[in-house]
Coordinates of C-alpha atoms in Angstrom, one line a residue:
X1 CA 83.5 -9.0 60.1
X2 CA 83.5 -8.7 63.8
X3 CA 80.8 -5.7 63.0
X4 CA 78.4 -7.6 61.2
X5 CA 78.6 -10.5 63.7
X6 CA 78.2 -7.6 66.8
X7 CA 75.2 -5.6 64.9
X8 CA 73.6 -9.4 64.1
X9 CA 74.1 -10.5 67.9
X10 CA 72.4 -7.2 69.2
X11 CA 69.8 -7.6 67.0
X12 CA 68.9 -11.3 67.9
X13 CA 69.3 -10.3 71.6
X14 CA 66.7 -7.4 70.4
X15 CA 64.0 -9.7 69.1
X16 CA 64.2 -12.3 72.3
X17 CA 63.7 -9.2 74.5
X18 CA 61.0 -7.9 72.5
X19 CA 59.0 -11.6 72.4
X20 CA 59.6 -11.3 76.1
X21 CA 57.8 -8.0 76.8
X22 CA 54.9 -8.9 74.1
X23 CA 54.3 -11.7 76.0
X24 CA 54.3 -10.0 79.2
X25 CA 52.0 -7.0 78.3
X26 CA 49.5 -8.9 75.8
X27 CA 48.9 -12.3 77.6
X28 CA 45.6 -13.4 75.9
X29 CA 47.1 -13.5 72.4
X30 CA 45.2 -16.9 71.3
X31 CA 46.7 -19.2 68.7
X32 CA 45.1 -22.2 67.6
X33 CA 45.2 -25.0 64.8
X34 CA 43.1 -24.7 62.0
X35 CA 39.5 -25.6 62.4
X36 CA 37.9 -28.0 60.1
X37 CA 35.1 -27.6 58.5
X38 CA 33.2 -30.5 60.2
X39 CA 33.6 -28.3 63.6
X40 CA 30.0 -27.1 64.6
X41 CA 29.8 -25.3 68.1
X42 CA 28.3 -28.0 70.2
X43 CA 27.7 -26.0 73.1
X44 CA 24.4 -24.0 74.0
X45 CA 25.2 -20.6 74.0
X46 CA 25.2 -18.9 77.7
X47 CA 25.1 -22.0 79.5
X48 CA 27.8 -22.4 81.9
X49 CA 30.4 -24.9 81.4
X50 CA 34.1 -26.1 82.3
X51 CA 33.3 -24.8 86.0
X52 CA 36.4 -25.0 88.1
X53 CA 36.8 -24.2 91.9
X54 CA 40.1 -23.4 93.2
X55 CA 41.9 -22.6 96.3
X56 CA 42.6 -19.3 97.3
X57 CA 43.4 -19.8 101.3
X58 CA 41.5 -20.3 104.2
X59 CA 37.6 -20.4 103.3
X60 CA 38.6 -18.7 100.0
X61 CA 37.3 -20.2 96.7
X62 CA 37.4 -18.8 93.1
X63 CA 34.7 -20.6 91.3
X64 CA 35.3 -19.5 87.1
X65 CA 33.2 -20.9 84.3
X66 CA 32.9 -20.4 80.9
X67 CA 29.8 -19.4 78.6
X68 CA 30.4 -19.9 74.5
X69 CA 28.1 -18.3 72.1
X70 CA 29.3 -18.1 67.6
X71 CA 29.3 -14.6 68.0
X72 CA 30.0 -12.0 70.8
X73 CA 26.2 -10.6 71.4
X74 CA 25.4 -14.3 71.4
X75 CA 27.3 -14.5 75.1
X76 CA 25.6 -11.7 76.8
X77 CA 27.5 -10.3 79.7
X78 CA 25.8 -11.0 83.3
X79 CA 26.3 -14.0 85.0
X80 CA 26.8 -14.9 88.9
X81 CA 27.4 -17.5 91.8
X82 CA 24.9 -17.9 94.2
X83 CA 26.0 -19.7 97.3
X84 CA 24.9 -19.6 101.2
X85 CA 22.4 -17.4 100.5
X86 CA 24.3 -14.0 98.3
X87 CA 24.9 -13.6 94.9
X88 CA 28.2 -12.9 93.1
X89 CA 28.2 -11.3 90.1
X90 CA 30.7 -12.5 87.7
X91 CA 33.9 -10.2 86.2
X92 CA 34.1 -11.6 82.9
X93 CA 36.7 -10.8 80.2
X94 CA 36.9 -12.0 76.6
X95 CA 38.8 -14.8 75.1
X96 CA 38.5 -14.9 71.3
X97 CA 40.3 -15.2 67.9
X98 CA 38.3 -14.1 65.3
X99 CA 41.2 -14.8 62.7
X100 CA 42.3 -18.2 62.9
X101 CA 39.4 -19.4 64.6
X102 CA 36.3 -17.4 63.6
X103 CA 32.8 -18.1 65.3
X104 CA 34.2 -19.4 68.4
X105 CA 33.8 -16.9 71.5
X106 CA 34.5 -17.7 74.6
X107 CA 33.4 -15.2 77.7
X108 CA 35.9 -16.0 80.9
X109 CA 33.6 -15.9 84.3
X110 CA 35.1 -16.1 88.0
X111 CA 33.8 -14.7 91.2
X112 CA 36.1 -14.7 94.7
X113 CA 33.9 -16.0 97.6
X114 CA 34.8 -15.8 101.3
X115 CA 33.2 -19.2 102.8
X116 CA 31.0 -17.9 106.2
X117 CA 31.4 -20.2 109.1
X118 CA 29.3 -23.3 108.6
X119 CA 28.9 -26.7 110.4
X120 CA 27.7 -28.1 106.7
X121 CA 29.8 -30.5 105.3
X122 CA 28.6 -29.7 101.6
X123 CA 27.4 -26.5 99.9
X124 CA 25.7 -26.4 97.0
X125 CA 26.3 -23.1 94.5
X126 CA 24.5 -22.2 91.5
X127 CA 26.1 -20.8 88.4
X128 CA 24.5 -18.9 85.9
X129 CA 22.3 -16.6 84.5
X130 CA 18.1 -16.7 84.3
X131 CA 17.5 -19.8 83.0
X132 CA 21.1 -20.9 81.9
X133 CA 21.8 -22.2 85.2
X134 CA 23.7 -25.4 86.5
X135 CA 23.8 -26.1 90.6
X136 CA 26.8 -27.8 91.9
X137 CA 28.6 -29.3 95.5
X138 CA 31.4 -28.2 96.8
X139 CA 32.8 -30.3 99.8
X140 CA 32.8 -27.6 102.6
X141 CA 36.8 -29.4 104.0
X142 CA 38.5 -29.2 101.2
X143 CA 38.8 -24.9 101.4
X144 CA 37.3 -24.5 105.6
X145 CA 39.3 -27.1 107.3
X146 CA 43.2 -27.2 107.8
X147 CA 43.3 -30.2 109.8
X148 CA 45.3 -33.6 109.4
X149 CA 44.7 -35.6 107.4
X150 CA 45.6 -33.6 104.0
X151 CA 44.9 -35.9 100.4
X152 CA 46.4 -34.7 97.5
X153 CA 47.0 -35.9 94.3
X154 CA 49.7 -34.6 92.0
X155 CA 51.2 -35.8 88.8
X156 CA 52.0 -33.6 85.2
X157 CA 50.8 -35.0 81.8
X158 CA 47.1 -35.8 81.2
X159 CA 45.3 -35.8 78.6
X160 CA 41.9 -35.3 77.8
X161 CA 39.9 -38.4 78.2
X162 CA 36.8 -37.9 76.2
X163 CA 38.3 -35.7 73.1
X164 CA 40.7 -38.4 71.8
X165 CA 39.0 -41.3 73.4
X166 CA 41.5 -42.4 76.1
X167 CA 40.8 -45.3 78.6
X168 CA 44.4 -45.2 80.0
X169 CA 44.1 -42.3 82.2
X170 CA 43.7 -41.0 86.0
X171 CA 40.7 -39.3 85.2
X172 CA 37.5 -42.0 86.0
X173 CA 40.4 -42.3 89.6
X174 CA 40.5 -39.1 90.3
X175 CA 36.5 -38.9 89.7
X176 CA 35.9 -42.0 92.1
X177 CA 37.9 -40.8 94.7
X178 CA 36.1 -37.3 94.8
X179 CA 33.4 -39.1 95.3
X180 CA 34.5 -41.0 98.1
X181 CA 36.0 -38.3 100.0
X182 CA 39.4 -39.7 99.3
X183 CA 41.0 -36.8 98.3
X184 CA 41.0 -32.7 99.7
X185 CA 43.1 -31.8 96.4
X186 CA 44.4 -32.1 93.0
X187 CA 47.4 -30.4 91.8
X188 CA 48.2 -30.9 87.6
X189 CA 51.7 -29.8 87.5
X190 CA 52.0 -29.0 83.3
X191 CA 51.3 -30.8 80.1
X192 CA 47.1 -30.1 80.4
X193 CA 44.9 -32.0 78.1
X194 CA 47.9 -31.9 74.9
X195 CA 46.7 -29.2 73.8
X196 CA 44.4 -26.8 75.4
X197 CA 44.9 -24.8 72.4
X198 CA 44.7 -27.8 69.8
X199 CA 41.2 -27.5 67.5
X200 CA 40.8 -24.1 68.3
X201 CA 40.8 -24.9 71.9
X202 CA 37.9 -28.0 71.3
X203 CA 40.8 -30.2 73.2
X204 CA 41.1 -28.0 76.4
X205 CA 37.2 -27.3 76.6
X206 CA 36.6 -31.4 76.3
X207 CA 39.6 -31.5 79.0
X208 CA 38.0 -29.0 81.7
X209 CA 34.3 -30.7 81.1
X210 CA 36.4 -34.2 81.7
X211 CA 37.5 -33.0 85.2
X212 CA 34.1 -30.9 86.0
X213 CA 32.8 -33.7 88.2
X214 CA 36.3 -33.8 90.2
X215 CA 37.3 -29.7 89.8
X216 CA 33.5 -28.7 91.2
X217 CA 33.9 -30.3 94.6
X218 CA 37.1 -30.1 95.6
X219 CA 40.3 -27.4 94.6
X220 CA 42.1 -28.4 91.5
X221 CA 44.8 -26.3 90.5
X222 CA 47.5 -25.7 87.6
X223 CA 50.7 -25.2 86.8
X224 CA 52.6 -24.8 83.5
X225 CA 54.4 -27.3 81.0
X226 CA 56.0 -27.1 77.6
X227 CA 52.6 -27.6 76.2
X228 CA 51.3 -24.8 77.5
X229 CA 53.5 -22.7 75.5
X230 CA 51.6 -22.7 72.6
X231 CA 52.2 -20.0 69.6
X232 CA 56.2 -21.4 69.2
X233 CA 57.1 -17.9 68.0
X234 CA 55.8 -16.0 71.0
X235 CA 55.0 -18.4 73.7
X236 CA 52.1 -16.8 74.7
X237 CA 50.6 -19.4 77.3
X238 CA 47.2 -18.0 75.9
X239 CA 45.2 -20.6 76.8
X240 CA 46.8 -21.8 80.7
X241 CA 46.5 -17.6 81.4
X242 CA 42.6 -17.6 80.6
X243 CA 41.3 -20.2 81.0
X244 CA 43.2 -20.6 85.0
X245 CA 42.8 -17.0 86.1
X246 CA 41.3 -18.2 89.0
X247 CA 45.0 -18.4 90.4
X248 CA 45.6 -14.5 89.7
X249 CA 44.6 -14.0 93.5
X250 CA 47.1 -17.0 94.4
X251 CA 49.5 -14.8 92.5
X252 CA 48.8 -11.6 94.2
X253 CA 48.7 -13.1 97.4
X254 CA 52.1 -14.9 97.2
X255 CA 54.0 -12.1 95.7
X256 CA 54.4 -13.6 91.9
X257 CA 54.3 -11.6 88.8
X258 CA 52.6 -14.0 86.7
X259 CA 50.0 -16.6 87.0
X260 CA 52.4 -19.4 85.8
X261 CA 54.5 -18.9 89.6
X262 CA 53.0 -18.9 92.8
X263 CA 52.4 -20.7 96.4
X264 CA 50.0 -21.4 98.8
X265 CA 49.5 -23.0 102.9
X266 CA 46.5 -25.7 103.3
X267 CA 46.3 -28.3 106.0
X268 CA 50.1 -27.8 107.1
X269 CA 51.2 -28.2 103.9
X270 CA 53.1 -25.5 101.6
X271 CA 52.7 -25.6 97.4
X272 CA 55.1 -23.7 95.5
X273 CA 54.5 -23.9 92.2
X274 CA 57.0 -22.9 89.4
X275 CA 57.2 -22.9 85.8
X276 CA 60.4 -24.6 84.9
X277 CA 60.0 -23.6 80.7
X278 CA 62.4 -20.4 81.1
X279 CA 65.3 -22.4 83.1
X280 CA 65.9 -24.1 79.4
X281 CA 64.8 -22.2 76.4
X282 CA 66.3 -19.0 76.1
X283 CA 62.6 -17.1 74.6
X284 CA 61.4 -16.3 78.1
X285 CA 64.9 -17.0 80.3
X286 CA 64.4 -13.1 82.0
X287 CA 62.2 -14.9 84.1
X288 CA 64.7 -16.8 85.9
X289 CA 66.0 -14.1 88.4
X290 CA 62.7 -13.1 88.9
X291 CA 61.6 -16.4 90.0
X292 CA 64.4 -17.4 91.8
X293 CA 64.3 -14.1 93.8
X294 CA 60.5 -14.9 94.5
X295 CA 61.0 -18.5 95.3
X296 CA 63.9 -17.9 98.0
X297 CA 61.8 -14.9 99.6
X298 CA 58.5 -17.5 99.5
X299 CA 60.2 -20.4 101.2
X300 CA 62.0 -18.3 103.7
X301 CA 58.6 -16.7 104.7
X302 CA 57.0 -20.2 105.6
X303 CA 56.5 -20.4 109.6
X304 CA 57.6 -24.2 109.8
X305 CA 55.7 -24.4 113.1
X306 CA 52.5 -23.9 111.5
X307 CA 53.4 -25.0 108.0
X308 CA 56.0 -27.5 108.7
X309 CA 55.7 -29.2 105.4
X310 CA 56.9 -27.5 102.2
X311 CA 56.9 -29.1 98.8
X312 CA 58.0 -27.7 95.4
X313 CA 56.1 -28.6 92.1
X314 CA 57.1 -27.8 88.4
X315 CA 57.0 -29.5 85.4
X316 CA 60.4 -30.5 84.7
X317 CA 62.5 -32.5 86.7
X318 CA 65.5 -32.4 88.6
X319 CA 66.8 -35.9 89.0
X320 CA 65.0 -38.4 86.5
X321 CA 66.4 -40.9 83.9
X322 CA 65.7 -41.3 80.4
X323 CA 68.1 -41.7 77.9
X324 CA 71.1 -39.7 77.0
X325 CA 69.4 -36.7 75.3
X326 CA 69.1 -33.2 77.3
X327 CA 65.6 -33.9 79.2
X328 CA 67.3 -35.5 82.0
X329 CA 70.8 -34.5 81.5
X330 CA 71.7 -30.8 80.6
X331 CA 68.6 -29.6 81.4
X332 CA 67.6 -31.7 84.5
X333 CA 71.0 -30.0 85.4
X334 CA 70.4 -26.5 84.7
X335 CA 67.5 -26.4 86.6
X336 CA 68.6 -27.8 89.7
X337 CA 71.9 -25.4 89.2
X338 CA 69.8 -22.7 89.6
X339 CA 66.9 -24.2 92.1
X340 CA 68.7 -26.6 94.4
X341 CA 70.3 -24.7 96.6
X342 CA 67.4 -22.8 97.4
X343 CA 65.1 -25.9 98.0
X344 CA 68.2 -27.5 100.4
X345 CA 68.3 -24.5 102.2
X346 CA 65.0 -24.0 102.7
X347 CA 64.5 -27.8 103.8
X348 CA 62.1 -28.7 101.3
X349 CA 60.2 -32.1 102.1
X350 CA 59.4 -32.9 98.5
X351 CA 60.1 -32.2 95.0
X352 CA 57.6 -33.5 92.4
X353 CA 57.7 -32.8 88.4
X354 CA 56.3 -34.3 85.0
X355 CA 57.3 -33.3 81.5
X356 CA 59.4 -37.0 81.5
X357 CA 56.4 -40.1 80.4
X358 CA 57.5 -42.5 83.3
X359 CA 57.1 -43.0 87.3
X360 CA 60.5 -43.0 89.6
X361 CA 61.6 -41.8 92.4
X362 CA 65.0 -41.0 93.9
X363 CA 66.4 -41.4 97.8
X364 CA 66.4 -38.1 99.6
X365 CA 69.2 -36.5 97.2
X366 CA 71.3 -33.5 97.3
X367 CA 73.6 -32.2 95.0
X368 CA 73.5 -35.7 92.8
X369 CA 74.4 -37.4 96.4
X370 CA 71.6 -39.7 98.6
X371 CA 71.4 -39.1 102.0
X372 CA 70.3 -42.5 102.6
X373 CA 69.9 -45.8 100.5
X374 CA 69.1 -48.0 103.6
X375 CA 65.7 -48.5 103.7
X376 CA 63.3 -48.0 100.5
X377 CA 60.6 -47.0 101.6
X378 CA 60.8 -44.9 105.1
X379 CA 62.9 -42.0 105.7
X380 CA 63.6 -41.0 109.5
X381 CA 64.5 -37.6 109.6
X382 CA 66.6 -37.0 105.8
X383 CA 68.4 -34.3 105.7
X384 CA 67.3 -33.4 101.7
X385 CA 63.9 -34.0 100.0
X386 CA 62.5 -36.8 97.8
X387 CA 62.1 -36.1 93.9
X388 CA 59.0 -37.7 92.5
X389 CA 58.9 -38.3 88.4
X390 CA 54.7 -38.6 87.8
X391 CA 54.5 -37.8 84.4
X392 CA 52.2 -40.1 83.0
X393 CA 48.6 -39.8 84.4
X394 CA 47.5 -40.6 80.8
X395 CA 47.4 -40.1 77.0
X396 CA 50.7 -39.7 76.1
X397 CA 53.2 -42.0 75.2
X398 CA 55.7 -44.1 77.3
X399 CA 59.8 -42.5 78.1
X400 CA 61.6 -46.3 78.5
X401 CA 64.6 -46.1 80.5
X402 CA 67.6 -46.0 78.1
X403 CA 70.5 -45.1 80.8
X404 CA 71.6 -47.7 84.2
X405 CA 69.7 -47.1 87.2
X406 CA 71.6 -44.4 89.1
X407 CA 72.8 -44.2 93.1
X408 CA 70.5 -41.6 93.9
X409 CA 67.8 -43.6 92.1
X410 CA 65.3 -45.4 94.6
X411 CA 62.7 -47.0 92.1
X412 CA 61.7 -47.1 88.3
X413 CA 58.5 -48.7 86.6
X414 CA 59.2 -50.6 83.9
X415 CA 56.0 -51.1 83.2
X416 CA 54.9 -47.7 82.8
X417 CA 51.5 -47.6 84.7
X418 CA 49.1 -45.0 83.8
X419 CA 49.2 -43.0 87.6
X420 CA 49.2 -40.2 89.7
X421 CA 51.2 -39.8 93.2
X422 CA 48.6 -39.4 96.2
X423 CA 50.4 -37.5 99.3
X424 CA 48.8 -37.4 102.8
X425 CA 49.5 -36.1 105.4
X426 CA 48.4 -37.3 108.6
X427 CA 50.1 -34.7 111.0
X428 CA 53.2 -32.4 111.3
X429 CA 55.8 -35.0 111.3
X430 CA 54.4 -38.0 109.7
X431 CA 53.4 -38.2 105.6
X432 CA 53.0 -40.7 103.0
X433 CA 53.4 -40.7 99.3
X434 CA 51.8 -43.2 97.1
X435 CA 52.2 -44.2 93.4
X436 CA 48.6 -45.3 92.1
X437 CA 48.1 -46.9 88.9
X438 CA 44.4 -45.5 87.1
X439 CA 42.9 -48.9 88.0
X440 CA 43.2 -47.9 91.9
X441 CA 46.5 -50.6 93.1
X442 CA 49.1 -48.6 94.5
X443 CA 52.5 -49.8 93.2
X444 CA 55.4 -47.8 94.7
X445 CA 54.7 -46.2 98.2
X446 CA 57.2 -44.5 100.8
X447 CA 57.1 -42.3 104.2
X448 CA 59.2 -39.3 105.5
X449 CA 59.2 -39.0 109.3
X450 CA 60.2 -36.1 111.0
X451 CA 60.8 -36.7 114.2
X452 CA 62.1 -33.4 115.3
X453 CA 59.1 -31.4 114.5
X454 CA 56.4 -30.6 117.6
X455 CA 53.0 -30.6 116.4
X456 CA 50.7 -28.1 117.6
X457 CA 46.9 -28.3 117.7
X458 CA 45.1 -28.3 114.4
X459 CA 42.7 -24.9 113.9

């Protein structure tokens, strides 16, 4: 009867609002696979590990670490940074599951640091406690200087390199151009390690100790994919919510409500980074105002004479090609429904996403239409921003292209490259995006040109 079917449609309506608010109000719920019972805690209790700097704004840096232990007196509670000369005592918070995973405890550290003036061009911190201690470098540029030019890399989809034994990923790149002061940056736009949850969490642990060489010297920083979700019944994001709380300031500061939204200014440059899981799966879809409201205000606040570049980065895309299933059809289109006409208003630069195992890239594109198809590889002045597909930096399997190349559709590879797209930025009208394969050859590259903008003096 029309009653039944009304009292069962309230009731489902009931339960997705009540997932919604559990996972709003108890974030840290941790779900994991079963652990074997081979696993043996391979880590020496209170030493620091997985350290991970990350941008909070100018001469800001939240350094976070973790310390494991089999039990919870094991990990003890003090712990600190000590760098140019004062100590930071750590504000730790427990992140443990002592039903499905017993005997693994994990104690979350992080300390916020305000960089004093320096004409050093390294500083070395120490993290730690007594004589659990590990010392560290930090490239002073990459959080005290906002000068041209800006290097960063951004791509979705990477796995961990040393858990599952992949050679096919950006990872030993990303490490040798660290080293080489090639990069300022790294932004890892969803689909972290697959999973960071998976063995109890062994996966994302292996993952953040696989990027500790890059993550220690210059900012690397996160946002959300499907993968991230975790516990399919409530979604919790457990594991991207503790183990990145770093970017809770990032959050604060750029008005979001949650750790998996926010934005940030470096070098000219504007990041605003969205989670793109509630514009298609209906569990945590009261998000979507919310975001959109916060996305329009952020854009709008940008001073384009200081920031003149503004780039959006989530895990799903907008435009891409697949096949004819919903990744790049009803929900490629539901998302830019409800995005694009705040990105073309706001004169967005560039739009970059993951989620989809391929590289392409379109034309400068609105509303399913290219501004211009006349030259490949420069744009002088387009009047709509460049979507970048860079969703396979490594471990995961290959999307082939099932569907025609479309008009809006500048380049494909067919040959499905492990990579990673490298923007810089070499002033305020001038910037070039490359696609680099994980043995170093670049193998799709373009330029946007501004020619309108007036730059001003660098800080």
């Amino acid at each position: 009867s029309k009653r039944v079917f009304f009292i069962g449609f309230v009731i489902f309506v009931a339960l997705i609002i009540a997932v919604e608010v559990f996972t709003a109000i108890v974030p840290f719920v941790y779900e994991s696979h079963p652990i074997d019972s081979t696993w043996k805690n391979t880590f020496q209790n209170n030493v620091p590990q997985q350290v991970l700097t990350t941008y909070c704004g100018h001469s800001c840096v939240v350094i976070s670490w973790v310390t494991m232990g089999s039990s919870l007196t094991e990990l003890g509670q003090s712990s600190s940074v000590h760098i140019q000369g004062v100590v930071h005592t750590s504000t730790p918070h427990y992140f443990v599951d002592t039903v499905e995973c017993p005997g693994i405890y994990r104690l979350m550290h992080k300390v916020h640091v305000q960089l004093k003036p320096t004409n050093l061009n390294t500083l070395t911190f120490t993290v730690g406690f007594l004589n659990n201690e590990r010392s560290f470098t930090l490239r002073t540029s990459s959080f005290v200087d906002e000068r041209y030019p800006f290097r960063v890399a951004m791509f979705g989809d990477l796995a961990s390199a040393s858990y599952n034994h992949h050679t096919d990923t950006v990872i030993p790149l990303l490490t040798n151009m660290t080293k080489s002061n090639d990069l300022d940056m790294v932004v890892h736009i969803g689909d972290i390690a697959y999973n960071l949850d998976d063995d109890c969490g062994r996966i994302g642990d292996a993952f953040m100790l696989d990027i500790e060489p890059i993550a220690t010297k210059i900012p690397y920083l996160f946002g959300p994919g499907n993968h991230e979700q975790e516990k399919w019944e409530l979604r919790s994001y457990a594991h991207y919510v503790n183990r990145y709380h770093g970017q809770q300031l990032l959050g604060r500061l750029s008005g979001s409500q949650s750790v998996r939204y926010y934005s940030f200014s470096k070098s000219g440059v504007h990041f605003s980074i969205l989670d793109s899981d509630p514009f298609v799966e209906s569990f945590n879809s009261l998000r979507v105002a919310e975001m959109k409201t916060w996305l329009q205000k952020d854009l709008s606040a940008v001073d384009r004479t200081q920031t003149p570049w503004v780039a959006v980065l989530l895990h799903r895309a907008m435009y891409c090609t697949k096949s004819r299933d919903g990744e790049c059809n009803t929900e490629a289109e539901t998302i830019r429904n409800a995005l694009e006409g705040i990105i073309l208003k706001n004169k967005v630069d560039l739009v970059l996403a993951g989620h989809t195992h391929h590289y392409e890239r379109t034309y400068p594109v609105a509303k399913g239409v290219p501004s211009e198809t006349d030259n490949l590889s420069i744009f002088i002045n387009p009047k709509s921003p460049v979507h970048i597909q860079s969703g396979i930096a490594g471990g995961a399997g290959n999307d082939p292209f099932l569907v025609p190349q479309q008009p809006w559709e500048s380049f494909r590879d067919l040959t499905f490259k492990r990579g990673m797209t490298v923007g810089t930025f070499f002033n305020c009208s001038h910037a070039s995006f490359s696609q680099i394969d994980n043995k170093g050859t670049v193998f799709d590259s373009f330029m946007i040109i501004q020619e309108d903008r007036v730059c001003r003096s660098a800080p």
